[in-house]
Coordinates of C-alpha atoms and ligand atoms in Angstrom, one line a residue:
Chain A
M27 CA 7.1 -95.5 -163.6
I28 CA 5.4 -93.2 -161.2
D29 CA 6.2 -90.2 -163.3
R30 CA 4.7 -92.1 -166.3
L31 CA 1.5 -92.8 -164.4
R32 CA 1.2 -89.3 -163.2
F33 CA 1.6 -88.0 -166.8
V34 CA -1.1 -90.4 -168.0
L35 CA -3.5 -89.4 -165.2
Q36 CA -2.8 -85.7 -165.8
E37 CA -3.7 -86.1 -169.5
T38 CA -6.9 -88.0 -168.5
R39 CA -7.9 -85.3 -166.1
E40 CA -7.4 -82.7 -168.8
S41 CA -9.5 -84.7 -171.2
L42 CA -12.3 -85.0 -168.6
L43 CA -12.2 -81.3 -167.9
R44 CA -12.5 -80.3 -171.6
N45 CA -16.3 -80.4 -172.3
A46 CA -18.1 -80.7 -169.0
T47 CA -21.6 -80.7 -170.5
M48 CA -20.8 -83.6 -172.8
Q49 CA -19.2 -85.5 -169.9
A50 CA -22.3 -85.0 -167.8
A51 CA -24.6 -86.2 -170.6
A52 CA -22.5 -89.3 -171.2
I53 CA -22.3 -90.1 -167.5
S54 CA -26.0 -89.6 -166.8
T55 CA -27.0 -91.7 -169.8
A56 CA -24.7 -94.5 -168.7
C57 CA -26.1 -94.1 -165.2
I58 CA -29.8 -94.5 -166.3
A59 CA -28.9 -97.4 -168.6
L60 CA -27.1 -99.1 -165.7
V61 CA -30.0 -98.4 -163.3
L62 CA -32.4 -100.1 -165.6
L63 CA -30.0 -103.0 -166.2
G64 CA -29.1 -103.3 -162.6
G65 CA -32.7 -103.0 -161.4
A66 CA -33.9 -105.6 -163.9
G67 CA -31.0 -107.8 -162.9
M68 CA -31.8 -107.6 -159.2
A69 CA -35.6 -108.1 -159.8
L70 CA -34.9 -111.1 -162.1
Y71 CA -32.6 -112.6 -159.5
K72 CA -35.2 -112.2 -156.8
L73 CA -38.0 -113.6 -159.0
D74 CA -35.9 -116.5 -160.0
A75 CA -35.1 -117.3 -156.4
T76 CA -38.8 -117.0 -155.6
A77 CA -39.7 -119.3 -158.4
Q78 CA -37.1 -121.8 -157.3
S79 CA -38.4 -121.9 -153.8
L80 CA -42.1 -122.4 -154.6
P81 CA -43.0 -126.0 -153.6
S82 CA -45.8 -126.1 -156.1
R83 CA -43.2 -126.3 -158.9
F84 CA -42.8 -130.0 -157.9
E85 CA -46.3 -131.0 -157.0
A86 CA -49.6 -131.8 -158.7
E87 CA -52.9 -132.8 -157.0
G88 CA -55.3 -135.3 -158.4
V89 CA -58.8 -134.9 -156.9
L90 CA -60.6 -138.2 -157.2
K91 CA -64.3 -138.6 -157.9
M92 CA -66.5 -139.0 -154.8
S93 CA -67.5 -142.4 -156.2
A94 CA -64.0 -143.8 -156.5
P95 CA -63.4 -146.8 -154.3
R96 CA -60.4 -146.6 -152.0
A97 CA -58.9 -149.7 -153.5
Q98 CA -58.9 -148.2 -157.0
A99 CA -57.2 -145.1 -155.5
Q100 CA -54.5 -147.2 -154.1
Q101 CA -54.0 -148.8 -157.5
I102 CA -53.6 -145.4 -159.2
K103 CA -51.1 -144.4 -156.5
T104 CA -49.0 -147.5 -157.3
Q105 CA -49.1 -146.9 -161.0
L106 CA -48.0 -143.3 -160.6
E107 CA -45.2 -144.3 -158.2
A108 CA -43.9 -146.6 -160.9
M109 CA -43.2 -143.6 -163.2
P110 CA -39.5 -142.7 -163.2
E111 CA -40.3 -139.0 -163.1
V112 CA -42.3 -139.3 -159.9
E113 CA -40.5 -139.0 -156.6
R114 CA -43.4 -139.7 -154.2
V115 CA -47.1 -140.0 -154.2
T116 CA -49.3 -139.4 -151.1
L117 CA -52.9 -140.5 -150.8
T118 CA -54.9 -138.3 -148.5
P119 CA -58.1 -140.0 -147.6
R120 CA -61.2 -137.8 -147.4
E121 CA -61.7 -138.4 -143.7
V122 CA -58.1 -137.2 -142.9
A123 CA -58.5 -134.2 -145.2
W124 CA -61.8 -133.3 -143.5
E125 CA -60.3 -133.5 -140.0
Q126 CA -57.5 -131.2 -141.1
E127 CA -59.9 -128.8 -142.6
K128 CA -62.1 -128.7 -139.5
Q129 CA -59.1 -128.1 -137.3
K130 CA -57.8 -125.3 -139.5
L131 CA -61.1 -123.5 -139.5
A132 CA -62.0 -124.4 -135.9
N133 CA -61.8 -120.8 -134.6
D134 CA -64.0 -119.4 -137.3
V135 CA -66.7 -121.8 -138.1
N136 CA -68.1 -124.9 -136.5
L137 CA -68.1 -127.6 -139.2
A138 CA -68.6 -130.5 -136.8
D139 CA -72.2 -131.3 -137.8
L140 CA -71.8 -131.1 -141.6
P141 CA -71.3 -134.1 -143.8
N142 CA -67.8 -134.5 -145.3
P143 CA -67.8 -132.8 -148.7
L144 CA -64.2 -133.6 -149.6
P145 CA -63.0 -136.3 -152.0
D146 CA -59.9 -138.4 -151.7
K147 CA -56.8 -136.7 -153.0
L148 CA -53.5 -137.8 -154.5
T149 CA -50.5 -135.5 -154.1
V150 CA -47.8 -136.3 -156.7
R151 CA -44.3 -134.9 -156.3
V152 CA -42.0 -135.1 -159.3
R153 CA -38.2 -134.9 -159.3
D154 CA -37.9 -132.3 -162.1
P155 CA -40.5 -129.5 -162.4
Q156 CA -40.1 -129.7 -166.2
T157 CA -41.9 -133.1 -166.2
L158 CA -44.9 -131.8 -164.2
P159 CA -47.2 -131.1 -167.1
A160 CA -46.7 -134.6 -168.5
V161 CA -47.3 -136.2 -165.2
S162 CA -50.4 -134.0 -164.7
A163 CA -51.7 -135.2 -168.0
R164 CA -51.1 -138.7 -167.0
I165 CA -53.0 -138.3 -163.8
A166 CA -55.9 -136.7 -165.7
Q167 CA -56.2 -139.8 -168.0
S168 CA -57.6 -141.9 -165.2
P169 CA -61.5 -142.1 -165.4
L170 CA -61.5 -141.9 -161.6
V171 CA -59.9 -138.5 -161.4
E172 CA -62.3 -135.6 -161.3
E173 CA -59.8 -132.8 -161.7
V174 CA -56.0 -132.2 -161.7
I175 CA -54.8 -129.2 -159.8
D176 CA -51.1 -128.8 -160.7
S177 CA -51.2 -125.5 -158.8
R178 CA -48.6 -124.0 -161.1
K179 CA -50.6 -120.8 -161.1
E180 CA -48.3 -118.9 -158.7
L181 CA -45.4 -120.2 -160.6
Q182 CA -46.9 -119.0 -163.8
T183 CA -47.4 -115.6 -162.3
V184 CA -43.9 -115.4 -161.1
L185 CA -42.7 -116.5 -164.5
E186 CA -44.8 -114.0 -166.3
V187 CA -43.6 -111.1 -164.1
S188 CA -40.1 -112.4 -164.8
R189 CA -40.7 -112.3 -168.5
L190 CA -42.1 -108.7 -168.3
V191 CA -39.2 -107.5 -166.2
R192 CA -36.8 -109.2 -168.6
W193 CA -38.4 -107.5 -171.6
I194 CA -38.9 -104.1 -170.2
G195 CA -35.8 -104.0 -168.1
L196 CA -33.3 -105.6 -170.4
G197 CA -35.0 -104.1 -173.5
A198 CA -35.1 -100.5 -172.3
G199 CA -31.8 -100.9 -170.4
G200 CA -30.2 -102.3 -173.6
L201 CA -31.5 -99.4 -175.7
L202 CA -30.2 -96.9 -173.2
L203 CA -27.0 -98.7 -172.9
L204 CA -26.6 -98.3 -176.7
A205 CA -27.4 -94.6 -176.2
A206 CA -24.7 -94.5 -173.5
L207 CA -22.2 -96.2 -175.8
I208 CA -22.8 -93.7 -178.5
L209 CA -22.6 -90.8 -176.1
I210 CA -19.4 -92.0 -174.6
Y211 CA -18.0 -92.7 -178.0
N212 CA -18.9 -89.3 -179.1
T213 CA -17.6 -87.5 -176.1
V214 CA -14.3 -89.2 -176.4
R215 CA -14.3 -88.4 -180.1
L216 CA -14.8 -84.8 -179.4
T217 CA -12.1 -84.7 -176.8
I218 CA -9.8 -86.3 -179.3
F219 CA -10.7 -83.5 -181.8
S220 CA -10.2 -80.8 -179.2
R221 CA -6.8 -82.3 -178.4
Q222 CA -5.5 -82.7 -182.0
R223 CA -2.5 -80.5 -181.3
E224 CA -1.4 -82.5 -178.2
V225 CA -1.9 -85.7 -180.2
R226 CA 0.2 -84.5 -183.1
V227 CA 2.9 -83.1 -180.8
M228 CA 3.1 -86.3 -178.9
A229 CA 3.1 -88.4 -182.1
L230 CA 5.8 -86.3 -183.8
L231 CA 8.0 -86.6 -180.7
G232 CA 7.7 -90.3 -180.9
A233 CA 5.1 -91.2 -178.3
T234 CA 3.7 -94.7 -179.0
L235 CA 0.2 -95.0 -180.2
R236 CA -0.7 -96.9 -177.1
S237 CA 0.5 -94.2 -174.7
I238 CA -1.3 -91.5 -176.8
R239 CA -4.6 -93.5 -176.7
L240 CA -4.4 -94.5 -173.0
P241 CA -5.7 -91.2 -171.5
F242 CA -8.7 -91.2 -173.8
I243 CA -9.5 -94.8 -172.9
L244 CA -9.2 -93.9 -169.2
E245 CA -11.5 -91.0 -169.9
G246 CA -14.2 -93.3 -171.3
M247 CA -13.7 -95.7 -168.4
T248 CA -14.0 -92.9 -165.9
Q249 CA -17.4 -91.9 -167.4
G250 CA -18.5 -95.5 -167.2
V251 CA -17.4 -96.0 -163.6
A252 CA -19.0 -92.7 -162.6
G253 CA -22.3 -93.7 -164.2
G254 CA -22.0 -97.2 -162.6
V255 CA -21.4 -95.9 -159.1
L256 CA -24.4 -93.5 -159.3
A257 CA -26.5 -96.3 -160.8
A258 CA -25.5 -98.7 -158.0
L259 CA -26.4 -96.2 -155.3
L260 CA -29.8 -95.5 -156.9
V261 CA -30.6 -99.1 -157.5
L262 CA -29.7 -100.2 -153.9
L263 CA -31.6 -97.3 -152.3
T264 CA -34.7 -98.0 -154.4
A265 CA -34.5 -101.7 -153.7
A266 CA -34.2 -101.1 -149.9
F267 CA -37.1 -98.7 -149.9
L268 CA -39.3 -100.9 -152.1
S269 CA -38.7 -104.1 -150.1
D270 CA -39.5 -102.3 -146.8
Y271 CA -42.7 -101.0 -148.4
V272 CA -43.7 -104.4 -149.9
V273 CA -43.1 -106.2 -146.6
S274 CA -45.1 -103.6 -144.7
Q275 CA -48.0 -104.1 -147.1
W276 CA -47.8 -107.9 -147.4
P277 CA -46.1 -109.3 -144.3
F278 CA -46.3 -112.9 -145.6
L279 CA -43.7 -112.0 -148.2
K280 CA -41.1 -111.8 -145.4
D281 CA -40.2 -115.4 -146.1
M282 CA -39.1 -114.6 -149.7
P283 CA -35.6 -115.7 -150.4
P284 CA -32.9 -112.9 -150.2
G285 CA -32.0 -110.8 -153.2
L286 CA -28.7 -110.1 -154.9
P287 CA -26.1 -109.1 -152.3
P288 CA -25.5 -105.3 -152.4
L289 CA -21.7 -105.8 -152.8
V290 CA -22.3 -107.6 -156.1
V291 CA -24.3 -104.5 -157.3
M292 CA -21.7 -102.1 -155.9
I293 CA -18.9 -103.7 -157.8
G294 CA -20.8 -105.1 -160.8
L295 CA -22.4 -101.9 -162.1
P296 CA -19.3 -99.7 -162.0
G297 CA -17.3 -102.7 -163.4
L298 CA -19.8 -103.0 -166.2
G299 CA -19.6 -99.2 -166.7
A300 CA -15.8 -99.3 -166.9
L301 CA -15.9 -102.1 -169.3
I302 CA -18.3 -100.5 -171.8
G303 CA -16.8 -97.0 -171.3
G304 CA -13.3 -98.4 -172.0
L305 CA -14.4 -100.3 -175.0
C306 CA -16.2 -97.4 -176.6
A307 CA -13.3 -95.1 -175.9
W308 CA -10.9 -97.6 -177.3
W309 CA -13.0 -97.9 -180.4
A310 CA -13.0 -94.1 -180.8
T311 CA -9.3 -93.9 -180.4
L312 CA -8.8 -96.7 -183.0
R313 CA -10.7 -94.6 -185.5
Y314 CA -9.5 -91.1 -184.6
V315 CA -6.1 -91.2 -183.0
R316 CA -3.5 -91.8 -185.7
I317 CA 0.1 -91.0 -185.8
Chain B
M28 CA 21.1 -90.8 -193.2
V29 CA 18.3 -89.8 -195.6
E30 CA 17.7 -91.4 -199.0
L31 CA 14.8 -90.9 -201.4
K32 CA 14.7 -93.2 -204.4
Q33 CA 12.4 -92.2 -207.3
V34 CA 9.7 -91.1 -204.9
S35 CA 6.3 -89.9 -206.2
V36 CA 3.4 -88.7 -204.1
V37 CA 0.0 -88.3 -205.6
Y38 CA -2.9 -86.5 -203.9
G39 CA -6.0 -87.6 -205.8
E40 CA -5.2 -86.4 -209.3
Q41 CA -2.4 -84.0 -208.4
H42 CA 1.3 -85.0 -208.3
A43 CA 2.9 -83.4 -205.2
L44 CA 6.2 -85.1 -205.9
R45 CA 7.4 -86.7 -209.2
R46 CA 10.2 -89.3 -209.1
V47 CA 12.3 -87.4 -206.6
S48 CA 15.7 -88.8 -205.6
L49 CA 17.8 -87.2 -202.9
S50 CA 20.6 -88.4 -200.6
V51 CA 21.8 -86.6 -197.4
E52 CA 24.8 -87.8 -195.6
K53 CA 25.5 -87.7 -191.8
G54 CA 26.5 -84.3 -190.6
E55 CA 25.3 -82.3 -193.6
F56 CA 23.3 -79.1 -193.5
V57 CA 20.9 -78.9 -196.3
F58 CA 18.6 -76.1 -197.5
L59 CA 15.5 -77.1 -199.3
V60 CA 14.2 -74.2 -201.3
G61 CA 11.3 -73.6 -203.6
A62 CA 8.1 -71.6 -204.0
T63 CA 4.9 -72.4 -202.1
G64 CA 3.4 -75.6 -203.4
A65 CA 6.7 -76.9 -204.7
G66 CA 6.4 -80.0 -202.5
K67 CA 8.8 -79.2 -199.6
S68 CA 6.4 -80.0 -196.8
T69 CA 5.3 -83.1 -198.7
L70 CA 8.9 -84.3 -198.8
F71 CA 9.3 -83.6 -195.1
K72 CA 6.2 -85.5 -194.2
L73 CA 7.6 -88.5 -196.0
L74 CA 10.7 -88.2 -193.9
Y75 CA 8.9 -88.4 -190.6
G76 CA 6.3 -90.9 -191.8
E77 CA 3.2 -88.8 -191.7
L78 CA 2.8 -89.6 -195.4
R79 CA 3.6 -92.7 -197.4
P80 CA 5.0 -92.4 -200.9
T81 CA 2.7 -93.5 -203.8
E82 CA 5.8 -94.9 -205.4
G83 CA 9.5 -95.2 -204.6
E84 CA 11.5 -95.7 -201.4
V85 CA 12.2 -93.5 -198.4
W86 CA 15.1 -94.5 -196.1
V87 CA 15.7 -92.5 -193.0
L88 CA 18.3 -93.5 -190.3
G89 CA 18.6 -96.9 -192.0
Q90 CA 14.8 -97.6 -191.8
P91 CA 12.5 -98.1 -194.8
L92 CA 9.8 -95.5 -194.2
H93 CA 7.9 -96.6 -197.3
Q94 CA 7.1 -99.9 -195.6
I95 CA 7.6 -99.2 -191.8
K96 CA 5.1 -100.8 -189.4
P97 CA 3.0 -98.2 -187.5
R98 CA 4.3 -99.8 -184.3
E99 CA 7.9 -99.0 -185.2
L100 CA 7.4 -95.5 -186.3
P101 CA 7.4 -93.8 -182.8
Y102 CA 10.8 -95.3 -182.1
L103 CA 12.2 -93.9 -185.3
R104 CA 10.7 -90.5 -184.6
R105 CA 12.5 -90.4 -181.3
R106 CA 15.7 -90.2 -183.2
M107 CA 14.4 -87.3 -185.3
G108 CA 13.8 -83.7 -184.3
I109 CA 10.8 -82.4 -186.2
V110 CA 9.7 -78.8 -186.6
P111 CA 6.7 -78.9 -188.9
Q112 CA 5.6 -75.8 -190.9
D113 CA 2.5 -75.3 -188.8
Y114 CA 4.0 -76.3 -185.6
P115 CA 1.8 -74.9 -182.8
L116 CA 3.3 -74.8 -179.3
L117 CA 0.5 -76.1 -177.0
P118 CA -1.2 -72.8 -176.3
R119 CA -2.2 -73.5 -172.7
K120 CA 1.3 -74.6 -171.6
T121 CA 4.3 -72.5 -170.8
V122 CA 7.5 -72.8 -172.8
W123 CA 9.0 -75.0 -170.1
E124 CA 5.9 -77.2 -170.0
N125 CA 5.8 -77.5 -173.8
I126 CA 9.3 -78.9 -173.9
A127 CA 8.8 -81.1 -170.8
Y128 CA 5.5 -82.5 -172.2
G129 CA 7.2 -84.1 -175.1
L130 CA 9.9 -85.6 -173.0
R131 CA 7.3 -87.0 -170.6
A132 CA 5.3 -88.4 -173.4
I133 CA 8.2 -90.5 -174.5
G134 CA 8.9 -91.7 -170.9
Y135 CA 11.5 -89.4 -169.4
N136 CA 11.3 -89.3 -165.6
E137 CA 10.9 -85.9 -163.8
T138 CA 14.6 -85.6 -162.9
A139 CA 15.7 -86.2 -166.4
V140 CA 13.0 -83.9 -167.7
R141 CA 14.1 -81.0 -165.5
Q142 CA 17.7 -81.4 -166.4
R143 CA 17.1 -81.8 -170.2
V144 CA 14.7 -78.8 -170.4
A145 CA 17.2 -76.5 -168.7
Q146 CA 19.9 -77.6 -171.1
V147 CA 17.9 -77.0 -174.3
L148 CA 16.5 -73.7 -173.1
A149 CA 20.1 -72.5 -172.5
L150 CA 21.1 -73.8 -175.9
V151 CA 18.3 -71.9 -177.8
G152 CA 18.6 -68.9 -175.4
L153 CA 15.2 -69.0 -173.9
N154 CA 16.1 -69.2 -170.2
E155 CA 14.2 -65.9 -169.5
Q156 CA 11.1 -67.0 -171.3
A157 CA 10.8 -70.5 -169.7
R158 CA 7.7 -69.5 -167.7
Q159 CA 5.9 -67.5 -170.4
M160 CA 2.9 -68.7 -172.4
P161 CA 3.3 -69.1 -176.2
S162 CA 1.1 -66.1 -176.8
Q163 CA 3.6 -63.9 -175.0
L164 CA 6.4 -64.9 -177.2
S165 CA 7.7 -63.1 -180.4
G166 CA 7.8 -65.1 -183.6
G167 CA 11.5 -65.8 -183.3
E168 CA 11.1 -67.0 -179.7
A169 CA 8.3 -69.3 -180.6
Q170 CA 10.4 -70.9 -183.3
R171 CA 13.3 -71.3 -180.9
A172 CA 10.9 -72.9 -178.4
A173 CA 9.7 -75.3 -181.1
I174 CA 13.3 -76.1 -182.0
A175 CA 14.2 -76.6 -178.4
R176 CA 11.4 -79.1 -178.1
A177 CA 12.5 -80.9 -181.3
I178 CA 16.1 -81.4 -180.1
A179 CA 15.3 -82.1 -176.5
N180 CA 15.8 -85.9 -177.1
H181 CA 19.2 -85.5 -178.8
P182 CA 18.1 -86.5 -182.2
P183 CA 20.8 -87.2 -184.8
L184 CA 18.6 -85.8 -187.5
L185 CA 16.7 -82.4 -187.4
I186 CA 14.1 -81.5 -189.9
A187 CA 12.7 -77.9 -189.8
D188 CA 10.0 -76.8 -192.3
E189 CA 10.1 -73.1 -193.0
P190 CA 11.2 -72.0 -189.5
T191 CA 11.9 -68.5 -190.9
A192 CA 8.4 -67.9 -192.4
N193 CA 7.0 -64.6 -191.2
L194 CA 10.2 -63.6 -189.4
D195 CA 12.1 -60.4 -190.1
P196 CA 15.6 -60.8 -191.7
D197 CA 17.6 -60.5 -188.5
T198 CA 15.5 -63.0 -186.6
S199 CA 15.5 -65.4 -189.5
W200 CA 19.3 -65.3 -189.5
E201 CA 19.3 -66.0 -185.7
I202 CA 17.2 -69.1 -186.3
I203 CA 19.5 -70.3 -189.1
E204 CA 22.5 -69.6 -186.9
L205 CA 20.9 -71.7 -184.2
L206 CA 20.3 -74.5 -186.6
M207 CA 23.9 -74.4 -187.9
R208 CA 25.1 -74.5 -184.3
I209 CA 23.0 -77.6 -183.7
N210 CA 24.6 -79.0 -186.9
L211 CA 28.1 -78.3 -185.6
R212 CA 27.3 -80.3 -182.5
G213 CA 26.8 -83.3 -184.8
A214 CA 23.2 -83.4 -185.9
T215 CA 22.3 -83.6 -189.6
V216 CA 20.0 -80.7 -190.4
I217 CA 17.5 -80.3 -193.3
V218 CA 15.7 -77.0 -193.4
S219 CA 13.3 -75.6 -195.9
T220 CA 12.9 -71.9 -196.6
H221 CA 12.4 -69.4 -199.4
N222 CA 14.4 -66.6 -197.8
R223 CA 17.1 -66.0 -200.4
T224 CA 19.3 -63.7 -198.2
I225 CA 19.9 -66.3 -195.5
V226 CA 20.5 -69.0 -198.1
D227 CA 23.1 -66.9 -199.8
R228 CA 24.7 -65.9 -196.5
A229 CA 24.8 -69.4 -195.0
C230 CA 26.8 -70.9 -197.8
Q231 CA 25.5 -74.5 -197.4
R232 CA 24.2 -77.2 -199.7
V233 CA 21.1 -76.0 -201.5
V234 CA 18.5 -78.3 -203.0
A235 CA 15.9 -76.5 -205.2
M236 CA 12.4 -77.8 -205.9
D237 CA 9.8 -76.7 -208.3
R238 CA 6.4 -78.3 -209.0
G239 CA 7.2 -81.6 -207.3
Q240 CA 10.7 -82.0 -208.8
I241 CA 14.3 -81.3 -207.7
I242 CA 15.6 -78.8 -210.3
S243 CA 19.1 -78.2 -208.8
D244 CA 21.4 -79.4 -206.0
V245 CA 24.5 -77.3 -205.3
P246 CA 27.0 -78.4 -202.6
R247 CA 27.9 -74.9 -201.3
G248 CA 25.8 -72.6 -203.2
G249 CA 23.6 -69.5 -202.8
Y250 CA 20.0 -69.2 -203.8
P251 CA 19.5 -70.8 -207.3
V252 CA 18.9 -68.3 -210.1
E253 CA 16.3 -70.6 -211.7
L254 CA 14.1 -69.8 -208.8
D255 CA 14.3 -66.1 -209.1
R256 CA 12.6 -66.3 -212.4
L257 CA 9.9 -68.5 -211.0
Y258 CA 9.5 -66.2 -208.0
A259 CA 9.1 -63.2 -210.2
S260 CA 6.0 -64.9 -211.8
V261 CA 4.6 -65.9 -208.4
M262 CA 5.0 -62.4 -207.0
L263 CA 3.2 -60.9 -209.9
Ligands
ADP402 N1 -3.4 -82.9 -198.1 C1 -3.3 -82.5 -199.4 N2 -4.3 -82.8 -200.2 C2 -4.2 -82.4 -201.5 N3 -3.2 -81.7 -202.0 C3 -2.2 -81.4 -201.2 C4 -2.2 -81.7 -199.8 N4 -1.1 -81.2 -199.2 C5 -0.4 -80.6 -200.2 N5 -1.0 -80.7 -201.4 C6 -0.6 -80.1 -202.7 O1 0.7 -80.7 -202.9 C7 1.6 -79.7 -203.5 C8 2.8 -79.6 -202.6 O2 2.4 -79.0 -201.3 P1 3.5 -78.7 -200.2 O3 4.3 -79.9 -200.1 O4 2.8 -78.3 -199.0 O5 4.4 -77.5 -200.8 P2 5.3 -76.5 -200.0 O6 5.5 -77.0 -198.7 O7 6.6 -76.5 -200.9 O8 4.7 -75.2 -200.1 C9 0.7 -78.4 -203.5 O9 0.3 -78.3 -204.9 C10 -0.4 -78.6 -202.6 O10 -1.5 -78.0 -203.0
MG403 MG1 5.2 -76.1 -196.9

């Protein structure tokens, strides 16, 4: 068993040492592809977590007209609370809002003498962010409502960035992955050609197809893993550097939710590399290793 | 042991074999003779399953090679020693490693490999050359190394395609003597050649082929006279 393993590993090593340039090309392409995919994956994870944590996903504000009587406002509140999608409705009277505003700005400006410019405000919280547009539209229907701020703008931004990352990262990563697949396939194919004699000798001596193919498949997997390990290191270093930089520029972003755990990247990218490398190589052996 | 029934092989338009029937019993030593292009290698490739017949049946060691599953072929080949015509020793491995390589490839452990390689090297008389690279060997030594590798797994059937090609008469005879010795130890041997001197001298069964057909089959004969005429035309 151990002798068997050693034999297979020796064969794999010989395959890998055959054409070093090709191996380097295959490994570095796999690495770049995995960097893009891994980077996109990490960014998407982070953006998704951020989007999830934004409170505004659940809330819309209805700003009432200045002329709206308090009793009518209460009535709208009751109507909205009756909707099944709505979790909670808060009515913030203009006096309360003005007090809060004055306190918030107390250090900067003195607003004490000014008349209250704020209207009454209804804050509606829904159970499912999906229903927010419908609920907003419903609030807007009331003639007493001046304006609906369903403050989804930040969310929209996050989602747009997400979409961009998805398109660029996954698109370019996917294309490069395809290039890596072709390169690994081709490298393994060339190794097979350069080892025709060994293949024939083994085949005529009665080695099974599986045992003849195994070293070539391991070769492909090794390329994938090597690319994956490099990619994981690059992605993690870049991410650490970037997040330090971002936080130093915009300290308030400190509260963002944590990103993908590094261990997942450290295992995931080489794993993905091994999988695709192995599959390509397996495919090449199916086509070119015959007995 | 070996049985061909009405076998034809067609490469594209060309018939390499035409309705060939041949039967070889256990323990026999058979020469397959014929000019270049007669179909000897094609017949051998059928025997070790590198080629499938276009028509007819090929039975080797009780197995139907005309319909064998690729999965089963390796196990049949382990019971055959194969020395193909263009049999390259692996150029970057020593003689010893060349023989060991095949044994490892079919799952021998290191102890068994060491033991078996020593035995076959002694049998073919290459103890001295064990550590040499194939490029350092003479033609006869290289052939003997290839034969050693083929018989390392104790196959009951040995097939050697033109092992005497490009060898001088004395060395050719040494190779044939080696093959006959292996035959005396119990293996069935089929060997192709067009060296008339050794065929005459060996006095074994001779099957003659020409243009894809068997034209004579003599139990203890010399080189068939029919072929002399054919050869004369080829040489000219
Ligand atoms: N792979 C092939 N493709 C086409 N024709 C072939 C192939 N191999 C052999 N042949 C033809 O089949 C015939 C028999 O060849 P072969 O069996 O090699 O003869 P021998 O070994 O007796 O010299 C020849 O005419 C040869 O040209
Ligand atoms: Mg031939």
